[in-house]
Short mmCIF file of N, CA and C in Angstrom, two decimals:
data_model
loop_
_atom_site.label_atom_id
_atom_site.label_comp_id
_atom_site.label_asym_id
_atom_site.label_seq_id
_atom_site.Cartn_x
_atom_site.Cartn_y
_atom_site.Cartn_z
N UNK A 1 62.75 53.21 141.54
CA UNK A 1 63.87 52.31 141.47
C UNK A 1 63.37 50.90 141.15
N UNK A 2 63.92 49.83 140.13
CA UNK A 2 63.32 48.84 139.57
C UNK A 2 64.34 47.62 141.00
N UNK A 3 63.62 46.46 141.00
CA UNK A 3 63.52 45.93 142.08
C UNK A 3 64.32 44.49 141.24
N UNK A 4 65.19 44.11 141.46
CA UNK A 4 65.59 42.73 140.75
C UNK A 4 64.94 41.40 141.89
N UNK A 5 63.92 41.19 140.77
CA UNK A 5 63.16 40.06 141.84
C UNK A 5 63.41 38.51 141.30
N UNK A 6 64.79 38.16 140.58
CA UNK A 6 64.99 36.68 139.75
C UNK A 6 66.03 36.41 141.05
N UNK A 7 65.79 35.02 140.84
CA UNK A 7 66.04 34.00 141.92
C UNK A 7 67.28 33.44 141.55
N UNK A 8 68.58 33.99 141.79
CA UNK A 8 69.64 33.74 141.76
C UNK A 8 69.96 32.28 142.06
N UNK A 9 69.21 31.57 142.39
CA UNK A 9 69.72 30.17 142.87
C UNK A 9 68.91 29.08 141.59
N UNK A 10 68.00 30.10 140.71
CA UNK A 10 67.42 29.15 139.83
C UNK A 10 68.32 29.59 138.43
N UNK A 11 68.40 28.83 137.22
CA UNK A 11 69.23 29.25 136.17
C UNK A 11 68.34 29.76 135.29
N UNK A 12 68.65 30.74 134.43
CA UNK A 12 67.61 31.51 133.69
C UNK A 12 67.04 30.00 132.62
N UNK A 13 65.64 30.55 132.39
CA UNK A 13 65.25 29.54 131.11
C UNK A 13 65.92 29.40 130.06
N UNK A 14 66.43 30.78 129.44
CA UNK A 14 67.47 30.05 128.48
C UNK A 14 68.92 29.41 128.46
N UNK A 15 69.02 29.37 129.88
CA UNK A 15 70.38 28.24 130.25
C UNK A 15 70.22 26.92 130.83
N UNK A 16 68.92 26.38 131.31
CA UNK A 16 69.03 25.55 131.58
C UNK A 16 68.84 23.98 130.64
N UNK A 17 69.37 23.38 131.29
CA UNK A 17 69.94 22.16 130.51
C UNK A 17 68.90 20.90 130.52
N UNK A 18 67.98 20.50 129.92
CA UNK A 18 66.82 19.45 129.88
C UNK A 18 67.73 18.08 130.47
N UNK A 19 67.27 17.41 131.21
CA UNK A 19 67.44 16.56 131.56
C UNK A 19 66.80 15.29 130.29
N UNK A 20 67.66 14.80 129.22
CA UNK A 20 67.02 14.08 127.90
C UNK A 20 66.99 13.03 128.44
N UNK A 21 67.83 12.18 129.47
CA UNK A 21 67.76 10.71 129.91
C UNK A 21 66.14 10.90 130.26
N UNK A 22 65.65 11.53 131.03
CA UNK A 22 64.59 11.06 131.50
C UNK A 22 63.19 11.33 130.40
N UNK A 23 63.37 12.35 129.39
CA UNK A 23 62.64 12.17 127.76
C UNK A 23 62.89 10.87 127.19
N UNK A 24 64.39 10.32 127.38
CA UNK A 24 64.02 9.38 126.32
C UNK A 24 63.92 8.01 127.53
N UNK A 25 63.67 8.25 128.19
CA UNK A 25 62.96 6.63 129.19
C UNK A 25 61.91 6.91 129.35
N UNK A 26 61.26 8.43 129.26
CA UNK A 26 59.81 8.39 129.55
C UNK A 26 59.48 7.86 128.31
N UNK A 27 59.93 7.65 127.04
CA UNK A 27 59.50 7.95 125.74
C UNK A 27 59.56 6.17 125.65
N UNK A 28 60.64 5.33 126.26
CA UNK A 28 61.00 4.45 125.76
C UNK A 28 59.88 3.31 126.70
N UNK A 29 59.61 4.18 127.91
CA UNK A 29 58.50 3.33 128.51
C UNK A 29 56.78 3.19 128.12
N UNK A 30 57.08 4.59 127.37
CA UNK A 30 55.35 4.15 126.66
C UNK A 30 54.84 5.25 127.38
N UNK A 31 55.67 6.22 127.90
CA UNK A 31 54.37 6.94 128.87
C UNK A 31 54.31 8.60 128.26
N UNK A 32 53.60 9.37 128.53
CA UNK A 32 53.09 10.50 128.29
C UNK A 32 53.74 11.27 129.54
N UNK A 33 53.93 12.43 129.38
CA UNK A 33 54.38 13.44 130.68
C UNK A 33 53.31 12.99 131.52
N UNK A 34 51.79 13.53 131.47
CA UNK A 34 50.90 13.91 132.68
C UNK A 34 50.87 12.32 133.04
N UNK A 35 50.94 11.02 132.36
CA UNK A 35 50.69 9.89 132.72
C UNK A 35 52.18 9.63 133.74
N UNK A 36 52.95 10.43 133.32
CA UNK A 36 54.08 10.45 134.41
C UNK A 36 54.28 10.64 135.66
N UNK A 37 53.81 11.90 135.44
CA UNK A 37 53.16 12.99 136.62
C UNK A 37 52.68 12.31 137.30
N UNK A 38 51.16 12.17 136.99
CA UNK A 38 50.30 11.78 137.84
C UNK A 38 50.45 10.49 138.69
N UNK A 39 51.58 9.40 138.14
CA UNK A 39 52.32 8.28 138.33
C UNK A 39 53.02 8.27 139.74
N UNK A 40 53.80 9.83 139.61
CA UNK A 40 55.18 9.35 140.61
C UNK A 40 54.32 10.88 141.20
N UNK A 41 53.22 11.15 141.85
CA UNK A 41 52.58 12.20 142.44
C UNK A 41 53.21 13.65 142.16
N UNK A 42 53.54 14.03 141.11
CA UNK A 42 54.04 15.32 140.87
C UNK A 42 53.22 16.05 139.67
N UNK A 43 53.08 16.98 139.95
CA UNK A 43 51.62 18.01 139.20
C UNK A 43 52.48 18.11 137.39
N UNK A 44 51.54 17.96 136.50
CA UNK A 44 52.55 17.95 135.19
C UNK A 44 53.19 19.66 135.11
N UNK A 45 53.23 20.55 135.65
CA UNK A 45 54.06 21.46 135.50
C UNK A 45 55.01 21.14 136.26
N UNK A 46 55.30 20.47 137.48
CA UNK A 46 56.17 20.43 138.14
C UNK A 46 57.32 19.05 138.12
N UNK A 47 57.25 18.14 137.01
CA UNK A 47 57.00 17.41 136.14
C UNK A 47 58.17 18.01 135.05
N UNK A 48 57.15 18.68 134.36
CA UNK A 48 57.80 19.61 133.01
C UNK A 48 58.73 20.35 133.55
N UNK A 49 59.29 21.15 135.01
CA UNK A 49 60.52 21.93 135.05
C UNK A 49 61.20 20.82 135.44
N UNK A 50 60.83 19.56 136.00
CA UNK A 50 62.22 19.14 136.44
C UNK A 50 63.03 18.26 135.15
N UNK A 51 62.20 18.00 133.98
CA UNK A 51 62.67 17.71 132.61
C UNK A 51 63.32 18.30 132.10
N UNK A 52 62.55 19.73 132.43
CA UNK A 52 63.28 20.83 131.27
C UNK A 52 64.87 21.40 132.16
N UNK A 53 64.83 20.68 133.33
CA UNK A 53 65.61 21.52 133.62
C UNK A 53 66.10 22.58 134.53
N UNK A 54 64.43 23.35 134.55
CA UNK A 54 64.59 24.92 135.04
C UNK A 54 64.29 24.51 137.10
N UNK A 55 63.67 23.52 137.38
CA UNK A 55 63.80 23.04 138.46
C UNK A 55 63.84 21.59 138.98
N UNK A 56 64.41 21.46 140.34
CA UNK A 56 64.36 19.94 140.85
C UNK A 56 65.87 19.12 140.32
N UNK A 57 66.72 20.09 141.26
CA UNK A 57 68.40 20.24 141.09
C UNK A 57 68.64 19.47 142.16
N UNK A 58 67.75 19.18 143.32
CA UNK A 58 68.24 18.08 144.49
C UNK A 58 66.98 16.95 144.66
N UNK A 59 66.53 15.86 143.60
CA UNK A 59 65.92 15.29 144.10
C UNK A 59 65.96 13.83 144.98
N UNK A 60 64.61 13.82 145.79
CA UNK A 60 64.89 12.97 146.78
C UNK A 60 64.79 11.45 146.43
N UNK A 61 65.63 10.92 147.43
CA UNK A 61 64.84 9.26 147.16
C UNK A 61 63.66 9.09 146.85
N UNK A 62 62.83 9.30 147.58
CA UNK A 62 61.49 8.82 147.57
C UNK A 62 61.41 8.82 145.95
N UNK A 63 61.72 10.39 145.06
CA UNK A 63 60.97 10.47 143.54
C UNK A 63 62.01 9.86 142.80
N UNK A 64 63.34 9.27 142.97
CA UNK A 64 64.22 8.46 142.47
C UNK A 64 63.73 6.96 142.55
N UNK A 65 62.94 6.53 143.58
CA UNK A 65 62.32 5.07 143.39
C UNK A 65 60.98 5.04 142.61
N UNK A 66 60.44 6.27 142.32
CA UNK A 66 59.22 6.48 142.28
C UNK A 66 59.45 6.52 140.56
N UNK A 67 60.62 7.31 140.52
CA UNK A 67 60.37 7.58 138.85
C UNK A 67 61.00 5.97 138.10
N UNK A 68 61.88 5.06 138.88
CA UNK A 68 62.70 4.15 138.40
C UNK A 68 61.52 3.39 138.28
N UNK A 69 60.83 2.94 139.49
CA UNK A 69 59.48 2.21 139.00
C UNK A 69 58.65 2.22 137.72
N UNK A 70 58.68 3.29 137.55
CA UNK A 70 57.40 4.09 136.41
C UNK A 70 57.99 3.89 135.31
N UNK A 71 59.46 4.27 135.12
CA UNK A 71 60.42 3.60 134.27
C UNK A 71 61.31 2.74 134.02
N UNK A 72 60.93 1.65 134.65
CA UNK A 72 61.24 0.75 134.23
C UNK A 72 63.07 0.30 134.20
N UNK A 73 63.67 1.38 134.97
CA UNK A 73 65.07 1.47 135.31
C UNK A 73 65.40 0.90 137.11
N UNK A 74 66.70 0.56 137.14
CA UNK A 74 66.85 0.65 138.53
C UNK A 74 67.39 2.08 139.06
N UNK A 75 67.20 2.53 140.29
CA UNK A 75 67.40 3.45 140.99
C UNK A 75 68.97 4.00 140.89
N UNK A 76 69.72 2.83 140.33
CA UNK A 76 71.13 3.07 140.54
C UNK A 76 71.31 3.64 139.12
N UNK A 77 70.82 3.27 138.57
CA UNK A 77 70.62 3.73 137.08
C UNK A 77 70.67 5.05 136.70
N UNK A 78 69.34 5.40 138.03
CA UNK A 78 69.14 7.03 137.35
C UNK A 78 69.79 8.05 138.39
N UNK A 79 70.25 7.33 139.47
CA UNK A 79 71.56 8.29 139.94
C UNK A 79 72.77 8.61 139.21
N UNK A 80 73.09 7.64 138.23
CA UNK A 80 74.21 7.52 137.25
C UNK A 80 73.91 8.61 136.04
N UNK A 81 72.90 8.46 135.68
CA UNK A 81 72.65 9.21 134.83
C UNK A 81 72.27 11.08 135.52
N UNK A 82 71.86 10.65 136.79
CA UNK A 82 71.48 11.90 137.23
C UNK A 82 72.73 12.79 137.44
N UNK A 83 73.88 12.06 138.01
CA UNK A 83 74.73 12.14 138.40
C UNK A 83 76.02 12.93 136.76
N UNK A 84 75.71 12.34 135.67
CA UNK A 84 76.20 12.84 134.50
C UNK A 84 75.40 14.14 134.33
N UNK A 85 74.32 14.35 134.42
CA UNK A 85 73.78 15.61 133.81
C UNK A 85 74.14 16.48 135.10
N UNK A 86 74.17 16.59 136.07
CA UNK A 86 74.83 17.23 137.01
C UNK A 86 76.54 18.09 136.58
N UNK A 87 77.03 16.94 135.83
CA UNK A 87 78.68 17.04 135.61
C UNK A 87 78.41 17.85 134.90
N UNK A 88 77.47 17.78 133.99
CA UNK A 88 77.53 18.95 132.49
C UNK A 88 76.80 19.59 133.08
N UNK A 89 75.96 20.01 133.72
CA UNK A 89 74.96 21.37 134.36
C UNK A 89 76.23 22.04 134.93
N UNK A 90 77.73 21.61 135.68
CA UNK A 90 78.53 22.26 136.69
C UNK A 90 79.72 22.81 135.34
N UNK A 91 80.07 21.72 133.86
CA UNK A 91 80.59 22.12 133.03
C UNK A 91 80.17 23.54 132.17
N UNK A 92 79.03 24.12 132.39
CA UNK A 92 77.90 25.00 132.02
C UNK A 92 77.86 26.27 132.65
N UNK A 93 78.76 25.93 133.82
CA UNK A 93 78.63 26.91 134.65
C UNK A 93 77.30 27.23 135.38
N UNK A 94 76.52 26.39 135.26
CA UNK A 94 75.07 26.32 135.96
C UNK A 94 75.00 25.85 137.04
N UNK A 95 75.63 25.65 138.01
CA UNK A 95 76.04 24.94 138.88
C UNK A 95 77.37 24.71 139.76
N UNK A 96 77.53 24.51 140.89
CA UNK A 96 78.68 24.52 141.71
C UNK A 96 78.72 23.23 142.49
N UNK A 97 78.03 22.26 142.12
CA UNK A 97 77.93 21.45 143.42
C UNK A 97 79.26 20.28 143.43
N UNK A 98 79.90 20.24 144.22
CA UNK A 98 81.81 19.41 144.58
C UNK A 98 80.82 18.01 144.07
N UNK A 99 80.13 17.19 144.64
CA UNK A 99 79.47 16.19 144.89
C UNK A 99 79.75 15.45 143.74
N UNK A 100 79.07 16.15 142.52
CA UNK A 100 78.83 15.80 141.06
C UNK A 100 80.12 15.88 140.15
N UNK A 101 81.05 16.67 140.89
CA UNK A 101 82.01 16.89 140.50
C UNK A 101 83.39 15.72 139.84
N UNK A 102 82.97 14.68 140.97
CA UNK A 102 84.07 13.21 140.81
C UNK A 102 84.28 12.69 139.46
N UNK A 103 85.24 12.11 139.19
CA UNK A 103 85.78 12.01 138.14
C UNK A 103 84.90 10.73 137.66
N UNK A 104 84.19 10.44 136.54
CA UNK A 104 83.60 8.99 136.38
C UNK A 104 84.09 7.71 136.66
N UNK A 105 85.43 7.66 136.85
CA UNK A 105 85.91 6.24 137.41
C UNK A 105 85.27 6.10 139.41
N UNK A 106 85.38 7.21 139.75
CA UNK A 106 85.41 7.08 140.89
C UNK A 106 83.69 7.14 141.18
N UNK A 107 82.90 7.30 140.50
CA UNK A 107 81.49 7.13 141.36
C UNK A 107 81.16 5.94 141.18
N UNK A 108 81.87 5.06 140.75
CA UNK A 108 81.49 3.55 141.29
C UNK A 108 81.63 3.24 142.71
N UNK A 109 82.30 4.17 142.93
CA UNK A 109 82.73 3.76 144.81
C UNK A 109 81.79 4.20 145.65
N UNK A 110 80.82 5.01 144.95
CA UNK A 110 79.80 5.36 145.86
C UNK A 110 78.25 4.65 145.87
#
């Protein structure tokens, strides 16, 4: 009997959705992935899924000040933006989370 061992809580590789805000600020800051990586303490594979996408669906403060630093954005910045690719990851059906869900007028209030 074959054993289904895929991780229902991760989205297959060919559905998940690259996070491009953070390609094109890494791109616009001058930096290289591993110079990224190694920047905001995250290993360049682990790095590369949360770009591509395939992981790092709840990240924390700590790597939200960490990456705004490195790029040259404010923190509020890349919740905004984090916060849009969320809307289209849940438009995708890749996702369920209410949170991300708010209508864009209203996450100014938060």
């Amino acid at each position: 009997m074959k054993v289904d061992t895929h991780n229902k809580d991760q989205p297959d590789r060919k559905e998940a959705l690259s996070r491009n805000y953070l390609i094109d600020l890494k791109l616009k800051a001058g930096l290289t992935t591993d110079l990224l990586a190694s920047r905001i303490f995250l290993d360049r594979k682990n790095y590369y899924q949360l770009e591509s996408g395939t992981r790092g669906h709840r990240m924390s403060a700590i790597l939200y000040v960490r990456l705004a630093k490195e790029l040259k954005v404010s923190v509020e910045e890349l919740v905004r933006r984090e916060a849009a690719y969320q809307r289209k990851r849940i438009k995708k059906g890749l996702s369920k989370e209410p949170l991300y869900s708010l209508k864009e007028e209203q996450s100014d209030e938060y």
